[in-house]
XYZ file of N, CA and C in Angstrom:
504
model
N 0.841 -1.183 0.000
C 0.000 0.000 0.000
C 0.879 1.236 0.000
N 0.574 2.153 -0.889
C 1.301 3.411 -0.962
C 0.646 4.412 -0.016
N 1.320 4.740 1.071
C 0.746 5.617 2.092
C 1.135 7.068 1.817
N 0.200 7.826 1.245
C 0.464 9.238 0.976
C -0.393 10.161 1.845
N -0.821 9.632 3.000
C -1.601 10.468 3.925
C -0.733 11.600 4.464
N -1.375 12.716 4.746
C -0.678 13.867 5.326
C -0.960 13.876 6.818
N 0.097 13.833 7.625
C -0.069 13.831 9.080
C -0.663 15.153 9.551
N -1.535 15.089 10.560
C -2.051 16.327 11.142
C -0.914 17.157 11.730
N -1.053 18.482 11.736
C -0.004 19.333 12.291
C 0.158 19.102 13.791
N 1.376 19.268 14.266
C 1.666 19.071 15.688
C 1.218 20.252 16.533
N 1.108 21.411 15.925
C 0.648 22.602 16.640
C -0.262 23.387 15.712
N -1.535 23.397 16.042
C -2.523 24.108 15.221
C -3.670 24.541 16.120
N -4.545 25.381 15.601
C -5.706 25.757 16.385
C -6.688 24.584 16.440
N -7.717 24.752 17.245
C -8.645 23.642 17.490
C -9.324 23.161 16.204
N -9.817 24.056 15.387
C -10.506 23.658 14.156
C -9.575 22.880 13.242
N -8.386 23.403 13.006
C -7.440 22.706 12.129
C -7.057 21.343 12.697
N -6.876 21.277 14.001
C -6.534 20.000 14.629
C -7.654 18.988 14.409
N -8.882 19.385 14.685
C -10.010 18.456 14.530
C -10.215 18.051 13.080
N -10.210 19.008 12.172
C -10.504 18.673 10.773
C -9.371 17.888 10.118
N -8.131 18.176 10.476
C -7.041 17.409 9.864
C -6.959 15.994 10.444
N -7.278 15.833 11.721
C -7.331 14.472 12.272
C -8.466 13.678 11.635
N -9.605 14.317 11.410
C -10.712 13.625 10.749
C -10.319 13.257 9.319
N -9.703 14.173 8.590
C -9.273 13.850 7.230
C -8.230 12.737 7.223
N -7.349 12.713 8.194
C -6.351 11.637 8.282
C -7.056 10.295 8.483
N -8.077 10.267 9.311
C -8.835 9.028 9.518
C -9.575 8.628 8.241
N -10.143 9.594 7.549
C -10.807 9.297 6.275
C -9.808 8.711 5.282
N -8.633 9.327 5.202
C -7.597 8.832 4.296
C -7.135 7.429 4.695
N -7.161 7.140 5.981
C -6.776 5.811 6.450
C -7.753 4.763 5.938
N -9.037 5.056 5.964
C -10.013 4.114 5.417
C -9.731 3.856 3.940
N -9.502 4.913 3.175
C -9.204 4.749 1.749
C -7.949 3.904 1.553
N -6.938 4.141 2.372
C -5.694 3.377 2.290
C -5.932 1.895 2.550
N -6.741 1.579 3.548
C -7.012 0.185 3.894
C -7.752 -0.547 2.779
N -8.440 0.207 1.923
C -9.212 -0.398 0.831
C -8.476 -0.345 -0.507
N -7.344 0.325 -0.550
C -6.636 0.566 -1.805
C -6.163 -0.736 -2.447
N -6.244 -0.751 -3.768
C -5.683 -1.822 -4.592
C -6.340 -3.181 -4.367
N -7.566 -3.195 -3.871
C -8.293 -4.445 -3.681
C -9.377 -4.581 -4.735
N -9.702 -5.809 -5.068
C -10.778 -6.080 -6.011
C -12.122 -5.957 -5.299
N -13.182 -5.891 -6.086
C -14.523 -5.879 -5.511
C -14.767 -7.109 -4.653
N -14.300 -8.244 -5.128
C -14.463 -9.488 -4.361
C -13.752 -9.397 -3.012
N -12.548 -8.854 -3.005
C -11.809 -8.708 -1.754
C -12.500 -7.715 -0.821
N -13.017 -6.628 -1.363
C -13.703 -5.636 -0.542
C -14.973 -6.205 0.092
N -15.559 -7.221 -0.546
C -16.790 -7.837 -0.030
C -16.523 -8.937 0.992
N -15.270 -9.393 1.112
C -14.962 -10.487 2.040
C -15.380 -10.126 3.453
N -16.071 -11.059 4.084
C -16.584 -10.834 5.436
C -15.528 -11.217 6.468
N -15.672 -10.606 7.644
C -14.825 -10.982 8.781
C -15.234 -12.379 9.218
N -14.654 -12.841 10.257
C -14.973 -14.178 10.750
C -16.403 -14.217 11.280
N -17.113 -15.331 11.045
C -18.482 -15.453 11.555
C -18.502 -15.306 13.072
N -19.531 -14.741 13.636
C -20.802 -14.382 13.011
C -20.821 -12.969 12.438
N -19.698 -12.269 12.465
C -19.679 -10.896 11.966
C -19.897 -10.869 10.460
N -20.685 -9.907 10.005
C -20.895 -9.700 8.581
C -20.102 -8.514 8.057
N -19.135 -8.049 8.842
C -18.379 -6.861 8.479
C -17.443 -7.140 7.312
N -17.367 -6.173 6.410
C -16.447 -6.207 5.274
C -15.926 -4.796 5.056
N -14.854 -4.672 4.283
C -14.346 -3.342 3.964
C -15.378 -2.540 3.173
N -16.062 -3.192 2.242
C -17.094 -2.497 1.483
C -18.227 -2.043 2.403
N -18.596 -2.891 3.344
C -19.610 -2.508 4.318
C -19.170 -1.320 5.155
N -17.894 -1.268 5.509
C -17.384 -0.128 6.275
C -17.463 1.163 5.463
N -17.118 1.097 4.191
C -17.198 2.294 3.339
C -18.645 2.765 3.260
N -19.562 1.843 3.046
C -20.980 2.201 2.967
C -21.468 2.765 4.307
N -21.046 2.131 5.403
C -21.452 2.597 6.725
C -20.942 4.011 6.987
N -19.692 4.262 6.655
C -19.135 5.585 6.936
C -19.698 6.652 6.006
N -20.130 6.291 4.816
C -20.871 7.239 3.972
C -22.179 7.609 4.663
N -22.842 6.592 5.208
C -24.088 6.844 5.941
C -23.832 7.737 7.160
N -22.785 7.465 7.907
C -22.483 8.231 9.118
C -22.164 9.685 8.769
N -21.389 9.894 7.721
C -21.106 11.263 7.262
C -22.417 11.988 6.967
N -23.295 11.323 6.222
C -24.578 11.931 5.858
C -25.419 12.200 7.097
N -25.502 11.238 7.989
C -26.358 11.369 9.163
C -25.935 12.544 10.041
N -24.647 12.652 10.335
C -24.199 13.698 11.251
C -24.128 15.071 10.598
N -23.569 15.150 9.400
C -23.377 16.468 8.802
C -24.620 16.973 8.080
N -25.282 16.115 7.315
C -26.466 16.574 6.580
C -27.703 16.586 7.456
N -27.987 15.460 8.121
C -29.211 15.373 8.913
C -29.125 16.211 10.187
N -28.159 15.907 11.035
C -28.111 16.534 12.358
C -27.609 17.971 12.288
N -26.456 18.178 11.694
C -25.841 19.507 11.738
C -26.569 20.512 10.831
N -26.922 20.116 9.604
C -27.499 21.060 8.643
C -29.003 20.905 8.449
N -29.599 19.866 9.025
C -31.041 19.604 8.892
C -31.477 19.526 7.431
N -30.668 18.863 6.614
C -31.029 18.670 5.211
C -32.015 17.511 5.103
N -32.935 17.652 4.206
C -33.951 16.627 3.978
C -33.476 15.702 2.853
N -32.581 14.800 3.199
C -32.071 13.823 2.234
C -32.354 12.420 2.783
N -32.591 11.456 1.888
C -32.930 10.110 2.350
C -31.723 9.392 2.955
N -32.020 8.369 3.718
C -30.964 7.494 4.214
C -30.350 6.741 3.042
N -29.139 6.299 3.227
C -28.440 5.526 2.195
C -28.674 4.031 2.386
N -28.551 3.295 1.298
C -28.480 1.838 1.264
C -29.730 1.131 1.795
N -30.842 1.806 1.925
C -32.049 1.161 2.442
C -32.080 1.048 3.952
N -31.321 1.909 4.633
C -31.245 1.837 6.090
C -32.550 2.225 6.779
N -33.471 2.883 6.045
C -34.746 3.221 6.674
C -35.554 1.964 6.992
N -35.309 0.860 6.288
C -36.037 -0.384 6.568
C -35.146 -1.472 7.154
N -33.847 -1.371 6.949
C -32.903 -2.348 7.515
C -31.742 -1.586 8.123
N -31.724 -1.520 9.419
C -30.708 -0.751 10.150
C -29.282 -1.120 9.759
N -29.053 -2.376 9.393
C -27.703 -2.844 9.052
C -27.498 -3.051 7.556
N -28.328 -2.420 6.733
C -28.240 -2.615 5.280
C -26.864 -2.259 4.730
N -26.219 -1.246 5.300
C -24.900 -0.851 4.809
C -23.895 -1.996 4.926
N -24.013 -2.795 5.972
C -23.135 -3.956 6.165
C -23.704 -5.218 5.517
N -25.009 -5.405 5.605
C -25.626 -6.658 5.179
C -25.674 -6.835 3.669
N -25.979 -5.785 2.958
C -26.310 -5.894 1.539
C -25.131 -5.572 0.628
N -23.998 -6.244 0.836
C -22.813 -5.944 0.026
C -22.525 -6.980 -1.055
N -23.212 -8.107 -1.030
C -22.877 -9.176 -1.980
C -22.973 -8.721 -3.429
N -23.943 -7.896 -3.756
C -24.110 -7.394 -5.121
C -23.849 -5.895 -5.219
N -23.374 -5.308 -4.151
C -23.143 -3.861 -4.133
C -21.934 -3.498 -4.991
N -22.007 -2.335 -5.576
C -20.924 -1.839 -6.418
C -19.897 -1.080 -5.570
N -18.645 -1.552 -5.566
C -17.613 -0.790 -4.857
C -17.440 0.615 -5.432
N -17.550 0.745 -6.757
C -17.390 2.059 -7.383
C -18.470 3.019 -6.879
N -19.703 2.537 -6.815
C -20.789 3.381 -6.312
C -20.561 3.733 -4.844
N -20.192 2.751 -4.038
C -19.983 2.996 -2.607
C -18.897 4.041 -2.384
N -17.786 3.920 -3.090
C -16.706 4.893 -2.921
C -17.095 6.261 -3.449
N -17.840 6.313 -4.550
C -18.294 7.606 -5.084
C -19.238 8.287 -4.099
N -20.164 7.540 -3.520
C -21.095 8.109 -2.542
C -20.327 8.560 -1.302
N -19.418 7.718 -0.817
C -18.622 8.075 0.367
C -17.833 9.365 0.110
N -17.152 9.436 -1.026
C -16.366 10.649 -1.338
C -17.262 11.883 -1.430
N -18.428 11.731 -2.032
C -19.359 12.854 -2.143
C -19.853 13.296 -0.771
N -20.140 12.339 0.107
C -20.588 12.686 1.459
C -19.474 13.362 2.247
N -18.251 12.882 2.094
C -17.108 13.516 2.768
C -16.956 14.954 2.283
N -17.031 15.148 0.978
C -16.866 16.493 0.430
C -17.987 17.420 0.912
N -19.205 16.916 0.945
C -20.318 17.726 1.428
C -20.145 18.037 2.921
N -19.703 17.060 3.685
C -19.472 17.269 5.117
C -18.421 18.355 5.336
N -17.366 18.342 4.529
C -16.334 19.381 4.649
C -16.921 20.766 4.411
N -17.803 20.883 3.422
C -18.414 22.182 3.112
C -19.327 22.632 4.245
N -20.144 21.732 4.760
C -21.021 22.073 5.884
C -20.178 22.521 7.069
N -19.145 21.754 7.374
C -18.290 22.026 8.518
C -17.566 23.362 8.382
N -17.062 23.632 7.200
C -16.281 24.860 6.986
C -17.106 26.117 7.241
N -18.416 26.034 7.063
C -19.260 27.203 7.215
C -19.798 27.437 8.610
N -19.373 26.629 9.569
C -19.941 26.736 10.918
C -18.872 26.881 11.986
N -19.144 27.680 13.018
C -18.232 27.713 14.163
C -18.326 26.388 14.930
N -17.309 26.080 15.681
C -17.287 24.821 16.436
C -18.388 24.750 17.479
N -18.814 25.893 17.982
C -19.870 25.926 18.997
C -21.277 25.826 18.413
N -21.409 25.861 17.089
C -22.731 25.779 16.471
C -23.411 24.477 16.889
N -24.699 24.579 17.152
C -25.482 23.397 17.502
C -26.177 22.868 16.263
N -26.275 21.544 16.201
C -26.988 20.927 15.099
C -28.412 21.442 15.039
N -28.943 21.534 13.840
C -30.294 22.048 13.650
C -31.359 20.985 13.891
N -30.949 19.728 13.933
C -31.896 18.640 14.171
C -31.469 17.908 15.438
N -32.410 17.698 16.326
C -32.111 16.958 17.554
C -31.905 15.492 17.241
N -31.071 14.858 18.030
C -30.870 13.414 17.941
C -31.017 12.886 19.356
N -31.880 11.913 19.538
C -32.194 11.394 20.869
C -32.643 12.521 21.794
N -33.327 13.523 21.213
C -33.857 14.625 22.000
C -32.827 15.656 22.419
N -31.617 15.554 21.923
C -30.536 16.459 22.327
C -29.961 17.192 21.123
N -29.433 18.394 21.372
C -28.703 19.142 20.356
C -27.212 18.833 20.511
N -26.562 18.561 19.418
C -25.131 18.232 19.415
C -24.355 19.391 18.817
N -23.216 19.707 19.403
C -22.400 20.788 18.861
C -21.571 20.271 17.684
N -21.211 21.193 16.823
C -20.324 20.901 15.700
C -19.017 20.277 16.222
N -18.482 20.831 17.292
C -17.258 20.303 17.902
C -17.449 18.836 18.301
N -18.562 18.539 18.983
C -18.837 17.172 19.424
C -18.915 16.241 18.220
N -19.565 16.699 17.161
C -19.711 15.865 15.955
C -18.347 15.573 15.346
N -17.473 16.563 15.263
C -16.131 16.324 14.722
C -15.367 15.313 15.570
N -15.422 15.473 16.883
C -14.726 14.516 17.762
C -15.333 13.125 17.603
N -16.658 13.059 17.556
C -17.319 11.767 17.376
C -16.918 11.121 16.047
N -16.838 11.896 14.990
C -16.455 11.338 13.681
C -15.021 10.809 13.702
N -14.127 11.494 14.401
C -12.761 10.981 14.539
C -12.800 9.637 15.244
N -13.571 9.548 16.321
C -13.707 8.296 17.067
C -14.339 7.208 16.206
N -15.365 7.564 15.462
C -16.071 6.592 14.602
C -15.115 6.002 13.572
N -14.374 6.860 12.893
C -13.405 6.382 11.904
C -12.287 5.583 12.563
N -11.767 6.059 13.685
C -10.659 5.358 14.341
C -11.074 3.939 14.731
N -12.267 3.811 15.285
C -12.763 2.488 15.676
C -12.900 1.586 14.454
N -13.527 2.110 13.408
C -13.739 1.285 12.219
C -12.450 1.066 11.435
N -11.495 1.983 11.534
C -10.205 1.737 10.896
C -9.455 0.602 11.595
N -9.703 0.420 12.878
C -9.163 -0.765 13.558
C -9.747 -2.040 12.969
N -11.055 -2.021 12.707
C -11.679 -3.167 12.038
C -11.066 -3.353 10.647
N -10.889 -2.234 9.936
C -10.329 -2.300 8.583
C -8.920 -2.885 8.600
N -8.124 -2.560 9.618
C -6.788 -3.152 9.757
C -6.870 -4.672 9.765
N -7.768 -5.182 10.590
C -7.892 -6.640 10.719
C -8.426 -7.273 9.436
N -9.402 -6.620 8.820
C -9.951 -7.147 7.568
C -8.884 -7.162 6.478
N -8.133 -6.089 6.347
C -7.101 -6.015 5.307
C -6.015 -7.055 5.551
N -5.621 -7.216 6.800
C -4.589 -8.224 7.091
C -5.099 -9.613 6.738
N -6.360 -9.884 6.984
C -6.947 -11.192 6.654
C -6.983 -11.400 5.138
N -7.202 -10.328 4.387
C -7.317 -10.431 2.928
C -5.973 -10.706 2.268
N -4.965 -9.898 2.580
C -3.699 -10.049 1.864
C -2.451 -9.895 2.738
N -2.662 -9.848 4.065
C -1.511 -9.753 4.955
C -0.982 -8.350 5.161
N -1.533 -7.368 4.460
C -1.035 -6.000 4.588
C -1.393 -5.438 5.960
N -0.418 -4.831 6.589
C -0.621 -4.192 7.887
C -0.072 -2.779 7.843
N -0.357 -2.029 8.841
C 0.165 -0.666 8.912
C -0.752 0.214 9.692
N -0.249 1.375 9.974
C -0.953 2.360 10.792
C -2.187 2.886 10.103
């Protein structure tokens, strides 16, 4: 794997620190999926888990949309992958899913999230409540870093199982 990720700065303001760490985590997901075939991206983890790298990409596209479009910006856009009827559709329905479509949707959601984020102060509260609570932009950025970091750990294990590749 060719690792061309840019490390977050060692000394930066809060916004730059949060956004560059989030972008580094996003780039890590892309790195873990790089140079794999559709078949490899669909390979499931050990039973009973149905997790796959393709499922992770689809899930993180959904998470980007949910937090930045739904919660933070209150955009009226549908859920991805049929999640309105199957909570785990992003992970479950990968056997015939297109990796090209999943990556295109994920990249588009990331780009849209960056635009939403860039236009708001860190203290801004989401326009849509979740679980009856308002979430700050800052909280959402920290949560997204955590979400990616956790799933990138899964991606590490999946990638190592596929072809032995390891790395940060």
